Amino acid sequence: MVKLTATEIADKWRRHAEGAVTDYVKGIEKVTESPTEKASRKQDKMRTNLLKAIDEGKWAKGLKAVSLEEWKESARVKGSANYGTGVRASEGKMAEFMTEVLPHIESGQSIIKAMPDITLNDSKARAVAWIDHMAKFKRSKYK
């Protein structure tokens, strides 16, 4: 039996994955049940397993397994290559969100402008009022 090295396996995986984009898209098109809806029905399982991972230290160990330099390198190489593509693909969602949030922001600004603005305590009250106002914002699709 031929044994491949870890590097050879990783190279083979990359080559095959790069050539499988069409199959990836076809697979997406064949999905008949929303994966997010299906996942939402497993909240109890997620909570149980997440708390178990936290309690056993597995969650923290996993996070600590990546150094700051490794994280920066991945973000520089992978993240920067996909950042613009992701932003372009999400432009419509951003516009949809802004259509909902801008009126809320404007109503909050009206409230803040009507408040006293002389003393430090006035400024603090305005800041708290702004934070409270923005915390009340809820997307219509999440109501």
GROMACS .gro file of C-alpha atoms in nm:
model
  143
    1MET     CA    1   0.000   0.000   0.000
    2VAL     CA    2   0.130   0.343  -0.095
    3LYS     CA    3   0.157   0.584   0.195
    4LEU     CA    4   0.116   0.952   0.130
    5THR     CA    5   0.277   1.213   0.349
    6ALA     CA    6   0.067   1.474   0.524
    7THR     CA    7   0.184   1.731   0.269
    8GLU     CA    8   0.090   1.505  -0.023
    9ILE     CA    9  -0.255   1.442   0.125
   10ALA     CA   10  -0.312   1.814   0.175
   11ASP     CA   11  -0.197   1.888  -0.181
   12LYS     CA   12  -0.426   1.618  -0.323
   13TRP     CA   13  -0.717   1.749  -0.116
   14ARG     CA   14  -0.658   2.104  -0.247
   15ARG     CA   15  -0.633   1.993  -0.611
   16HIS     CA   16  -0.948   1.784  -0.592
   17ALA     CA   17  -1.142   2.056  -0.408
   18GLU     CA   18  -1.041   2.321  -0.661
   19GLY     CA   19  -1.170   2.096  -0.938
   20ALA     CA   20  -1.498   2.024  -0.762
   21VAL     CA   21  -1.656   2.371  -0.768
   22THR     CA   22  -1.923   2.261  -1.018
   23ASP     CA   23  -2.011   1.961  -0.802
   24TYR     CA   24  -2.024   2.190  -0.498
   25VAL     CA   25  -2.276   2.420  -0.669
   26LYS     CA   26  -2.481   2.122  -0.794
   27GLY     CA   27  -2.492   1.988  -0.439
   28ILE     CA   28  -2.623   2.319  -0.310
   29GLU     CA   29  -2.897   2.319  -0.573
   30LYS     CA   30  -3.011   1.969  -0.467
   31VAL     CA   31  -3.072   2.067  -0.103
   32THR     CA   32  -3.446   2.045  -0.034
   33GLU     CA   33  -3.462   2.138   0.335
   34SER     CA   34  -3.321   2.457   0.485
   35PRO     CA   35  -3.004   2.359   0.676
   36THR     CA   36  -3.046   2.660   0.904
   37GLU     CA   37  -3.405   2.565   0.985
   38LYS     CA   38  -3.294   2.209   1.052
   39ALA     CA   39  -3.011   2.333   1.277
   40SER     CA   40  -3.250   2.560   1.466
   41ARG     CA   41  -3.443   2.251   1.575
   42LYS     CA   42  -3.129   2.122   1.750
   43GLN     CA   43  -3.080   2.410   1.996
   44ASP     CA   44  -3.085   2.183   2.300
   45LYS     CA   45  -2.813   1.963   2.151
   46MET     CA   46  -2.601   2.267   2.066
   47ARG     CA   47  -2.641   2.416   2.413
   48THR     CA   48  -2.558   2.086   2.582
   49ASN     CA   49  -2.249   2.022   2.372
   50LEU     CA   50  -2.124   2.381   2.386
   51LEU     CA   51  -2.154   2.395   2.765
   52LYS     CA   52  -1.983   2.055   2.789
   53ALA     CA   53  -1.696   2.180   2.570
   54ILE     CA   54  -1.664   2.493   2.786
   55ASP     CA   55  -1.680   2.298   3.113
   56GLU     CA   56  -1.420   2.045   2.996
   57GLY     CA   57  -1.186   2.316   2.865
   58LYS     CA   58  -1.205   2.191   2.505
   59TRP     CA   59  -1.349   2.520   2.375
   60ALA     CA   60  -1.072   2.731   2.531
   61LYS     CA   61  -0.799   2.488   2.422
   62GLY     CA   62  -0.927   2.501   2.066
   63LEU     CA   63  -0.921   2.880   2.064
   64LYS     CA   64  -0.573   2.890   2.216
   65ALA     CA   65  -0.443   2.642   1.957
   66VAL     CA   66  -0.411   2.925   1.705
   67SER     CA   67  -0.147   3.187   1.780
   68LEU     CA   68  -0.192   3.555   1.706
   69GLU     CA   69   0.055   3.529   1.419
   70GLU     CA   70  -0.126   3.227   1.271
   71TRP     CA   71  -0.456   3.411   1.294
   72LYS     CA   72  -0.308   3.722   1.131
   73GLU     CA   73  -0.154   3.518   0.849
   74SER     CA   74  -0.480   3.337   0.776
   75ALA     CA   75  -0.674   3.662   0.784
   76ARG     CA   76  -0.420   3.829   0.553
   77VAL     CA   77  -0.407   3.545   0.302
   78LYS     CA   78  -0.755   3.391   0.309
   79GLY     CA   79  -0.959   3.680   0.440
   80SER     CA   80  -0.819   3.949   0.215
   81ALA     CA   81  -0.867   3.730  -0.092
   82ASN     CA   82  -1.238   3.687  -0.018
   83TYR     CA   83  -1.324   4.017   0.151
   84GLY     CA   84  -1.423   4.216  -0.157
   85THR     CA   85  -1.615   3.925  -0.307
   86GLY     CA   86  -1.814   3.882   0.013
   87VAL     CA   87  -1.888   4.253   0.039
   88ARG     CA   88  -2.006   4.268  -0.324
   89ALA     CA   89  -2.228   3.965  -0.273
   90SER     CA   90  -2.381   4.120   0.039
   91GLU     CA   91  -2.443   4.471  -0.092
   92GLY     CA   92  -2.817   4.408  -0.126
   93LYS     CA   93  -2.841   4.281   0.231
   94MET     CA   94  -2.656   4.589   0.354
   95ALA     CA   95  -2.899   4.816   0.168
   96GLU     CA   96  -3.193   4.619   0.313
   97PHE     CA   97  -3.053   4.658   0.665
   98MET     CA   98  -2.983   5.029   0.621
   99THR     CA   99  -3.340   5.080   0.493
  100GLU     CA  100  -3.462   4.948   0.828
  101VAL     CA  101  -3.206   5.100   1.063
  102LEU     CA  102  -3.178   5.454   0.923
  103PRO     CA  103  -3.531   5.560   1.029
  104HIS     CA  104  -3.458   5.423   1.377
  105ILE     CA  105  -3.132   5.620   1.389
  106GLU     CA  106  -3.308   5.936   1.274
  107SER     CA  107  -3.581   5.902   1.538
  108GLY     CA  108  -3.311   5.854   1.802
  109GLN     CA  109  -3.127   6.162   1.681
  110SER     CA  110  -3.448   6.364   1.721
  111ILE     CA  111  -3.479   6.244   2.079
  112ILE     CA  112  -3.115   6.326   2.158
  113LYS     CA  113  -3.134   6.671   1.995
  114ALA     CA  114  -3.431   6.759   2.218
  115MET     CA  115  -3.236   6.675   2.536
  116PRO     CA  116  -3.032   6.928   2.736
  117ASP     CA  117  -2.670   6.957   2.623
  118ILE     CA  118  -2.492   7.184   2.868
  119THR     CA  119  -2.329   6.987   3.149
  120LEU     CA  120  -2.126   6.669   3.169
  121ASN     CA  121  -2.428   6.497   3.322
  122ASP     CA  122  -2.637   6.613   3.024
  123SER     CA  123  -2.383   6.450   2.794
  124LYS     CA  124  -2.391   6.129   2.996
  125ALA     CA  125  -2.772   6.125   2.986
  126ARG     CA  126  -2.764   6.176   2.610
  127ALA     CA  127  -2.516   5.890   2.569
  128VAL     CA  128  -2.729   5.657   2.781
  129ALA     CA  129  -3.044   5.760   2.592
  130TRP     CA  130  -2.870   5.684   2.261
  131ILE     CA  131  -2.750   5.343   2.379
  132ASP     CA  132  -3.097   5.259   2.513
  133HIS     CA  133  -3.262   5.375   2.191
  134MET     CA  134  -3.033   5.171   1.967
  135ALA     CA  135  -3.072   4.864   2.189
  136LYS     CA  136  -3.445   4.871   2.111
  137PHE     CA  137  -3.385   4.827   1.737
  138LYS     CA  138  -3.500   4.490   1.609
  139ARG     CA  139  -3.483   4.376   1.248
  140SER     CA  140  -3.830   4.312   1.108
  141LYS     CA  141  -3.729   3.963   0.999
  142TYR     CA  142  -3.632   3.875   1.359
  143LYS     CA  143  -3.945   4.009   1.529
   0.00000   0.00000   0.00000
